[in-house]
CSV table of C-alpha atoms and ligand atoms in Angstrom, one decimal:
chain,number,residue,atom,x,y,z
A,1,UNK,CA,40.3,7.9,-121.4
A,2,UNK,CA,42.4,6.4,-118.8
A,3,UNK,CA,41.8,6.8,-115.8
A,4,UNK,CA,44.4,8.5,-113.4
A,5,UNK,CA,44.3,7.9,-109.8
A,6,UNK,CA,46.7,9.3,-107.0
A,7,UNK,CA,46.9,10.5,-103.7
A,8,UNK,CA,48.3,12.5,-100.3
A,9,UNK,CA,48.6,12.4,-96.8
A,10,UNK,CA,47.2,15.3,-95.5
A,11,UNK,CA,50.6,16.0,-93.1
A,12,UNK,CA,50.1,19.3,-93.0
A,13,UNK,CA,51.1,22.7,-95.5
A,14,UNK,CA,53.2,21.4,-98.7
A,15,UNK,CA,56.9,21.9,-99.3
A,16,UNK,CA,59.0,22.6,-102.4
A,17,UNK,CA,60.1,18.8,-102.0
A,18,UNK,CA,56.0,17.8,-102.1
A,19,UNK,CA,55.8,20.4,-105.0
A,20,UNK,CA,58.5,19.2,-107.4
A,21,UNK,CA,58.2,15.4,-106.5
A,22,UNK,CA,54.5,15.2,-106.8
A,23,UNK,CA,52.4,18.2,-107.3
A,24,UNK,CA,54.3,19.8,-110.4
A,25,UNK,CA,53.7,16.5,-112.0
A,26,UNK,CA,50.3,16.1,-111.5
A,27,UNK,CA,49.3,19.3,-112.7
A,28,UNK,CA,51.3,18.6,-115.9
A,29,UNK,CA,49.3,15.4,-116.3
A,30,UNK,CA,46.0,17.2,-115.5
A,31,UNK,CA,46.8,20.0,-118.3
A,32,UNK,CA,48.0,17.4,-120.9
A,33,UNK,CA,44.1,16.4,-121.1
A,34,UNK,CA,45.3,12.7,-121.7
A,35,UNK,CA,43.4,11.1,-118.7
A,36,UNK,CA,40.4,11.1,-116.4
A,37,UNK,CA,42.6,12.4,-113.4
A,38,UNK,CA,41.6,11.5,-109.8
A,39,UNK,CA,43.4,13.6,-107.1
A,40,UNK,CA,42.5,12.7,-103.4
A,41,UNK,CA,43.4,13.0,-99.9
A,42,UNK,CA,44.2,10.3,-98.1
A,43,UNK,CA,43.4,11.2,-94.6
A,44,UNK,CA,42.4,7.6,-93.9
A,45,UNK,CA,45.9,6.7,-94.8
A,46,UNK,CA,47.4,9.4,-92.8
A,47,UNK,CA,45.4,7.8,-89.7
A,48,UNK,CA,47.7,4.4,-89.8
A,49,UNK,CA,50.8,6.5,-88.2
A,50,UNK,CA,48.9,9.5,-86.8
A,51,UNK,CA,45.5,8.0,-85.0
A,52,UNK,CA,46.3,9.5,-81.4
A,53,UNK,CA,46.4,13.0,-82.4
A,54,UNK,CA,43.5,13.8,-84.9
A,55,UNK,CA,43.6,17.7,-83.7
A,56,UNK,CA,44.9,19.1,-86.8
A,57,UNK,CA,43.6,16.7,-89.7
A,58,UNK,CA,40.8,18.9,-90.6
A,59,UNK,CA,43.1,22.1,-90.8
A,60,UNK,CA,45.4,20.3,-92.5
A,61,UNK,CA,42.8,19.1,-95.6
A,62,UNK,CA,41.9,22.4,-95.7
A,63,UNK,CA,45.6,23.2,-96.2
A,64,UNK,CA,46.5,20.9,-98.5
A,65,UNK,CA,44.0,21.4,-100.7
A,66,UNK,CA,44.8,25.3,-100.5
A,67,UNK,CA,48.2,24.1,-102.0
A,68,UNK,CA,47.0,21.7,-104.3
A,69,UNK,CA,44.7,24.7,-106.0
A,70,UNK,CA,46.7,27.4,-105.9
A,71,UNK,CA,49.5,25.4,-107.4
A,72,UNK,CA,47.3,24.7,-110.5
A,73,UNK,CA,45.1,21.8,-110.0
A,74,UNK,CA,41.8,22.4,-111.3
A,75,UNK,CA,38.6,21.0,-109.9
A,76,UNK,CA,37.2,21.6,-113.7
A,77,UNK,CA,39.9,19.5,-115.2
A,78,UNK,CA,40.3,16.9,-112.5
A,79,UNK,CA,38.0,15.5,-109.7
A,80,UNK,CA,39.6,16.5,-106.4
A,81,UNK,CA,38.2,14.3,-103.2
A,82,UNK,CA,38.5,13.5,-99.6
A,83,UNK,CA,39.5,9.8,-99.3
A,84,UNK,CA,36.7,9.7,-96.1
A,85,UNK,CA,34.2,11.4,-97.9
A,86,UNK,CA,34.0,8.2,-100.2
A,87,UNK,CA,32.5,5.3,-98.2
A,88,UNK,CA,32.7,3.2,-101.0
A,89,UNK,CA,36.5,3.0,-100.6
A,90,UNK,CA,36.0,1.4,-97.4
A,91,UNK,CA,33.4,-0.9,-98.4
A,92,UNK,CA,35.9,-2.1,-101.2
A,93,UNK,CA,38.7,-2.4,-98.6
A,94,UNK,CA,36.7,-4.7,-96.9
A,95,UNK,CA,36.1,-7.0,-99.8
A,96,UNK,CA,39.8,-6.9,-100.9
A,97,UNK,CA,40.9,-8.0,-97.7
A,98,UNK,CA,39.0,-11.2,-98.4
A,99,UNK,CA,40.8,-12.2,-101.0
A,100,UNK,CA,44.3,-10.7,-100.3
A,101,UNK,CA,46.5,-13.4,-98.9
A,102,UNK,CA,48.0,-12.2,-95.2
A,103,UNK,CA,51.6,-12.7,-96.5
A,104,UNK,CA,51.2,-10.5,-99.5
A,105,UNK,CA,50.3,-7.9,-96.7
A,106,UNK,CA,53.3,-9.0,-94.3
A,107,UNK,CA,56.2,-8.7,-97.2
A,108,UNK,CA,55.1,-4.7,-97.2
A,109,UNK,CA,58.9,-3.5,-96.7
A,110,UNK,CA,57.6,-0.1,-95.9
A,111,UNK,CA,55.4,-1.4,-92.6
A,112,UNK,CA,58.8,-1.1,-90.5
A,113,UNK,CA,58.8,2.6,-92.0
A,114,UNK,CA,55.6,3.1,-90.6
A,115,UNK,CA,55.9,1.6,-87.4
A,116,UNK,CA,58.9,4.3,-87.3
A,117,UNK,CA,56.4,7.0,-88.6
A,118,UNK,CA,54.2,6.1,-85.9
A,119,UNK,CA,56.3,6.8,-83.1
A,120,UNK,CA,57.5,10.1,-84.6
A,121,UNK,CA,61.1,9.4,-84.9
A,122,UNK,CA,61.4,8.7,-81.2
A,123,UNK,CA,63.3,5.5,-81.1
A,124,UNK,CA,62.5,4.8,-77.5
A,125,UNK,CA,58.8,4.8,-78.0
A,126,UNK,CA,59.6,2.8,-81.2
A,127,UNK,CA,59.9,-0.6,-79.5
A,128,UNK,CA,56.1,0.0,-77.5
A,129,UNK,CA,54.3,0.9,-80.8
A,130,UNK,CA,52.5,-2.1,-81.9
A,131,UNK,CA,52.1,-2.9,-85.7
A,132,UNK,CA,48.1,-2.3,-86.5
A,133,UNK,CA,45.7,-3.8,-89.1
A,134,UNK,CA,45.5,-0.4,-90.2
A,135,UNK,CA,48.9,-0.6,-91.0
A,136,UNK,CA,49.3,-3.8,-92.6
A,137,UNK,CA,46.2,-3.0,-94.4
A,138,UNK,CA,47.9,0.3,-95.7
A,139,UNK,CA,48.7,-1.3,-99.5
A,140,UNK,CA,45.2,-2.8,-99.3
A,141,UNK,CA,43.6,0.6,-98.9
A,142,UNK,CA,45.3,2.1,-101.3
A,143,UNK,CA,44.8,-0.6,-103.5
A,144,UNK,CA,41.0,0.6,-102.8
A,145,UNK,CA,42.0,3.9,-103.6
A,146,UNK,CA,42.8,3.2,-107.3
A,147,UNK,CA,40.6,0.2,-107.8
A,148,UNK,CA,37.1,2.1,-107.0
A,149,UNK,CA,38.1,4.4,-109.6
A,150,UNK,CA,39.4,2.1,-112.2
A,151,UNK,CA,42.5,3.5,-111.7
A,152,UNK,CA,44.6,2.5,-114.6
A,153,UNK,CA,47.8,4.9,-114.3
A,154,UNK,CA,49.1,6.0,-110.7
A,155,UNK,CA,51.7,8.6,-110.5
A,156,UNK,CA,53.4,7.8,-107.8
A,157,UNK,CA,57.3,8.0,-106.4
A,158,UNK,CA,59.7,5.2,-106.2
A,159,UNK,CA,58.6,4.6,-102.9
A,160,UNK,CA,55.7,3.1,-103.6
A,161,UNK,CA,56.6,0.6,-106.4
A,162,UNK,CA,56.0,-2.0,-103.6
A,163,UNK,CA,52.2,-1.0,-102.9
A,164,UNK,CA,51.8,-1.1,-106.6
A,165,UNK,CA,53.1,-4.3,-107.1
A,166,UNK,CA,50.6,-5.5,-104.6
A,167,UNK,CA,48.0,-3.6,-106.3
A,168,UNK,CA,48.5,-5.3,-109.5
A,169,UNK,CA,48.5,-8.6,-107.6
A,170,UNK,CA,45.2,-7.6,-106.0
A,171,UNK,CA,43.7,-6.6,-109.1
A,172,UNK,CA,45.3,-10.1,-111.2
A,173,UNK,CA,43.6,-11.9,-108.1
A,174,UNK,CA,40.2,-10.6,-108.2
A,175,UNK,CA,40.1,-11.3,-112.0
A,176,UNK,CA,41.0,-14.6,-111.6
A,177,UNK,CA,38.6,-15.5,-108.8
A,178,UNK,CA,35.5,-13.9,-110.3
A,179,UNK,CA,37.0,-14.8,-113.8
A,180,UNK,CA,36.2,-11.6,-115.3
A,181,UNK,CA,38.5,-8.6,-116.6
A,182,UNK,CA,37.0,-5.7,-114.3
A,183,UNK,CA,39.9,-4.6,-113.0
A,184,UNK,CA,42.9,-3.4,-115.3
A,185,UNK,CA,45.9,-3.6,-113.6
A,186,UNK,CA,47.2,0.0,-112.0
A,187,UNK,CA,50.7,0.8,-113.8
A,188,UNK,CA,53.1,3.1,-111.8
A,189,UNK,CA,53.7,6.1,-113.5
A,190,UNK,CA,56.7,6.9,-111.6
A,191,UNK,CA,58.0,10.5,-111.5
A,192,UNK,CA,61.6,11.6,-112.1
A,193,UNK,CA,62.2,14.3,-109.4
A,194,UNK,CA,64.8,16.6,-109.9
A,195,UNK,CA,67.3,15.9,-106.4
A,196,UNK,CA,66.5,18.8,-104.2
A,197,UNK,CA,67.4,18.1,-100.9
A,198,UNK,CA,66.2,19.9,-97.7
A,199,UNK,CA,68.4,22.9,-96.4
A,200,UNK,CA,70.8,20.8,-94.4
A,201,UNK,CA,71.5,18.5,-97.1
A,202,UNK,CA,69.4,15.4,-96.0
A,203,UNK,CA,66.0,14.4,-97.8
A,204,UNK,CA,63.4,17.7,-97.5
A,205,UNK,CA,60.8,16.8,-94.6
A,206,UNK,CA,59.0,18.7,-92.1
A,207,UNK,CA,59.8,16.4,-89.6
A,208,UNK,CA,63.4,17.6,-89.7
A,209,UNK,CA,62.8,21.0,-89.9
A,210,UNK,CA,64.6,21.7,-92.8
A,211,UNK,CA,61.9,22.4,-95.7
A,212,UNK,CA,60.5,25.7,-97.3
A,213,UNK,CA,56.7,25.6,-97.6
A,214,UNK,CA,55.0,26.3,-100.9
A,215,UNK,CA,53.2,29.0,-98.4
A,216,UNK,CA,56.6,30.5,-96.8
A,217,UNK,CA,56.7,34.3,-97.1
A,218,UNK,CA,59.3,35.7,-99.0
A,219,UNK,CA,61.4,36.7,-95.5
A,220,UNK,CA,61.0,32.9,-94.5
A,221,UNK,CA,61.7,31.8,-97.3
A,222,UNK,CA,65.0,34.0,-97.4
A,223,UNK,CA,65.6,32.8,-93.8
A,224,UNK,CA,65.6,29.1,-94.9
A,225,UNK,CA,67.7,29.5,-98.4
A,226,UNK,CA,70.4,31.3,-96.6
A,227,UNK,CA,71.2,28.4,-94.3
A,228,UNK,CA,71.8,26.2,-96.9
A,229,UNK,CA,74.6,23.9,-97.1
A,230,UNK,CA,77.0,24.6,-100.1
A,231,UNK,CA,80.5,23.6,-100.9
A,232,UNK,CA,81.7,22.2,-97.8
A,233,UNK,CA,85.5,22.4,-99.0
A,234,UNK,CA,84.9,26.0,-99.7
A,235,UNK,CA,86.4,27.6,-96.6
A,236,UNK,CA,87.0,31.3,-97.6
A,237,UNK,CA,85.2,33.5,-100.0
A,238,UNK,CA,88.5,33.7,-102.0
A,239,UNK,CA,88.3,29.8,-102.6
A,240,UNK,CA,87.1,29.3,-105.6
A,241,UNK,CA,83.8,26.4,-105.3
A,242,UNK,CA,82.7,23.5,-107.1
A,243,UNK,CA,79.0,23.3,-108.3
A,244,UNK,CA,79.2,19.6,-107.9
A,245,UNK,CA,80.2,19.6,-105.1
A,246,UNK,CA,77.7,22.2,-103.8
A,247,UNK,CA,74.9,20.0,-101.8
A,248,UNK,CA,71.9,22.4,-102.1
A,249,UNK,CA,71.7,25.8,-103.9
A,250,UNK,CA,73.0,24.6,-107.1
A,251,UNK,CA,70.5,22.0,-107.9
A,252,UNK,CA,67.8,24.4,-106.6
A,253,UNK,CA,69.4,26.8,-109.3
A,254,UNK,CA,69.2,24.2,-112.3
A,255,UNK,CA,65.8,23.6,-111.4
A,256,UNK,CA,64.3,27.1,-111.2
A,257,UNK,CA,67.0,29.3,-113.1
A,258,UNK,CA,67.4,29.8,-116.5
A,259,UNK,CA,70.5,28.2,-118.4
A,260,UNK,CA,71.5,31.5,-118.9
A,261,UNK,CA,71.6,32.4,-114.9
A,262,UNK,CA,72.8,28.6,-114.2
A,263,UNK,CA,75.9,29.2,-116.4
A,264,UNK,CA,76.8,32.3,-114.5
A,265,UNK,CA,76.5,30.8,-111.5
A,266,UNK,CA,78.7,28.4,-112.5
A,267,UNK,CA,81.3,30.5,-113.8
A,268,UNK,CA,81.6,33.0,-111.1
A,269,UNK,CA,81.4,30.2,-108.3
A,270,UNK,CA,84.4,28.5,-110.2
A,271,UNK,CA,86.5,31.5,-110.2
A,272,UNK,CA,85.5,32.7,-106.7
A,273,UNK,CA,83.7,35.9,-108.4
A,274,UNK,CA,80.4,35.0,-106.6
A,275,UNK,CA,80.4,34.2,-102.4
A,276,UNK,CA,77.9,31.5,-101.1
A,277,UNK,CA,76.0,34.3,-99.2
A,278,UNK,CA,75.2,36.2,-102.5
A,279,UNK,CA,74.3,33.5,-104.5
A,280,UNK,CA,72.0,32.1,-102.0
A,281,UNK,CA,70.3,36.1,-101.7
A,282,UNK,CA,69.9,35.4,-105.7
A,283,UNK,CA,68.4,31.8,-105.2
A,284,UNK,CA,65.8,32.9,-102.6
A,285,UNK,CA,64.6,35.8,-105.0
A,286,UNK,CA,64.3,33.4,-107.8
A,287,UNK,CA,62.3,31.1,-105.9
A,288,UNK,CA,60.5,33.9,-104.0
A,289,UNK,CA,59.5,35.3,-108.4
A,290,UNK,CA,58.2,31.5,-109.1
A,291,UNK,CA,56.3,31.1,-106.3
A,292,UNK,CA,55.2,34.4,-106.2
A,293,UNK,CA,51.4,33.8,-108.4
A,294,UNK,CA,51.3,30.8,-106.2
A,295,UNK,CA,50.8,32.5,-103.0
A,296,UNK,CA,48.9,35.2,-104.3
A,297,UNK,CA,46.4,32.5,-105.6
A,298,UNK,CA,47.0,30.8,-102.1
A,299,UNK,CA,45.9,34.0,-100.3
A,300,UNK,CA,42.7,34.5,-102.4
A,301,UNK,CA,41.0,31.0,-101.6
A,302,UNK,CA,38.6,31.4,-98.6
A,303,UNK,CA,38.0,28.6,-96.4
A,304,UNK,CA,34.3,28.5,-97.7
A,305,UNK,CA,35.4,28.8,-101.2
A,306,UNK,CA,38.1,25.4,-100.9
A,307,UNK,CA,35.2,23.4,-98.6
A,308,UNK,CA,32.9,24.0,-101.7
A,309,UNK,CA,35.3,22.7,-104.1
A,310,UNK,CA,35.9,19.9,-102.1
A,311,UNK,CA,31.9,19.3,-101.6
A,312,UNK,CA,31.5,19.4,-105.1
A,313,UNK,CA,34.7,16.9,-106.0
A,314,UNK,CA,33.7,14.4,-103.1
A,315,UNK,CA,30.1,14.1,-104.9
A,316,UNK,CA,31.7,13.5,-108.5
A,317,UNK,CA,34.0,11.2,-107.4
A,318,UNK,CA,31.3,9.5,-105.1
A,319,UNK,CA,28.9,9.1,-108.7
A,320,UNK,CA,31.8,7.0,-110.0
A,321,UNK,CA,32.5,5.0,-106.6
A,322,UNK,CA,28.9,4.0,-106.3
A,323,UNK,CA,28.9,3.2,-109.9
A,324,UNK,CA,32.2,1.0,-109.7
A,325,UNK,CA,30.8,-0.9,-106.6
A,326,UNK,CA,27.8,-1.4,-108.1
A,327,UNK,CA,29.2,-3.5,-111.2
A,328,UNK,CA,31.4,-5.0,-108.7
A,329,UNK,CA,29.1,-6.5,-106.5
A,330,UNK,CA,26.9,-7.9,-109.3
A,331,UNK,CA,30.3,-9.7,-110.7
A,332,UNK,CA,30.4,-10.9,-106.8
A,333,UNK,CA,26.9,-12.0,-106.7
A,334,UNK,CA,26.8,-10.0,-103.7
A,335,UNK,CA,23.4,-8.5,-101.9
B,1,LIG,N1,50.8,6.0,-99.9
B,1,LIG,C1,50.8,7.1,-101.0
B,1,LIG,C2,52.2,7.9,-100.2
B,1,LIG,O1,52.4,8.0,-99.0
B,1,LIG,C3,49.5,7.9,-100.7
B,1,LIG,C4,48.2,6.8,-101.2
B,1,LIG,C5,47.3,7.0,-100.6
B,1,LIG,C6,48.1,7.0,-102.7
B,1,LIG,N2,46.7,6.1,-101.5
B,1,LIG,C7,47.2,6.1,-103.0
B,1,LIG,C8,48.9,7.0,-104.2
B,1,LIG,C9,46.5,5.8,-104.1
B,1,LIG,C10,48.5,6.6,-104.9
B,1,LIG,C11,47.2,6.0,-105.4
B,1,LIG,O2,52.4,8.7,-101.2
B,2,SF4,FE1,76.8,27.0,-104.3
B,2,SF4,FE2,76.9,29.5,-105.0
B,2,SF4,FE3,78.4,28.8,-103.3
B,2,SF4,FE4,79.0,28.1,-105.5
B,2,SF4,S1,78.5,30.0,-105.1
B,2,SF4,S2,79.2,26.7,-103.5
B,2,SF4,S3,77.0,27.7,-106.3
B,2,SF4,S4,76.0,28.6,-103.0
């Protein structure tokens, strides 16, 4: 069975952007039973841009796992683990760094974004942030994440395309140098994410405060949905709207509502028989209904249970990782 590997940085509680863009896809892949799935929390990667303040890291790991499990990732079906619990990943990262030309790392088009992220969006600070060795090594560490588990398939967003390309090149170079076919070249599996925005119409992001968390209460969800930007050309309640111009709510209807409701919203919006306030109220109810079981499951996992699940996952992952490193050192004729 094909090994499938993917990870997420523990940036905090997950929002609907993560859910629709990544998590829902992971769960479908897991449930297809076509792959041997490895899903992990990339806590080392989060240090590349947030090495100074680690105060929330442990708690973020717990919360992201809670989101994973409540949404349907299943430790019986997938191996779920923490990157930093697998020292073999760091060991492989080091070994791969020996064979990776510096200019491969330097041409990573996301390097500038890492510096930006490390500055926390503060432009004055940005000039004072140095590019670290860790940032340069980001895609090589990511390659180690994948190759430690002999990942052949990697579900990621389009933003990871350049990283995956480097992973393929590194795998190829290893096989060439050591005259073997040890690593499969990991193929990206791009998710086609429905275009759903943050409530202000920009990309959904925690740092812009325009997100709706999976874990939000029904009231919090309602408050956020009511702030969504609609059709900006619809000024008065009596103006007919245009769902194609409706920036945020209508695309959400397309994701969460059934055909019948979508058609009704379109018809009522375009004849002005529906106002945006009522429309958003109904949308919040639909979103709340969709996430109700997930939110209930979320509340039912104790910290202890989650830690236990991670401990088991780490153990399972580690056995695989140890085995890969053993084989690899054999090929490299290392001690
Ligand atoms: N860099 C990825 C992101 O920001 C997260 C990640 C780290 C990852 N290691 C990985 C994804 C390995 C897939 C495979 O989204
Ligand atoms: Fe968007 Fe609904 Fe307002 Fe139409 S009525 S513009 S679909 S929020």
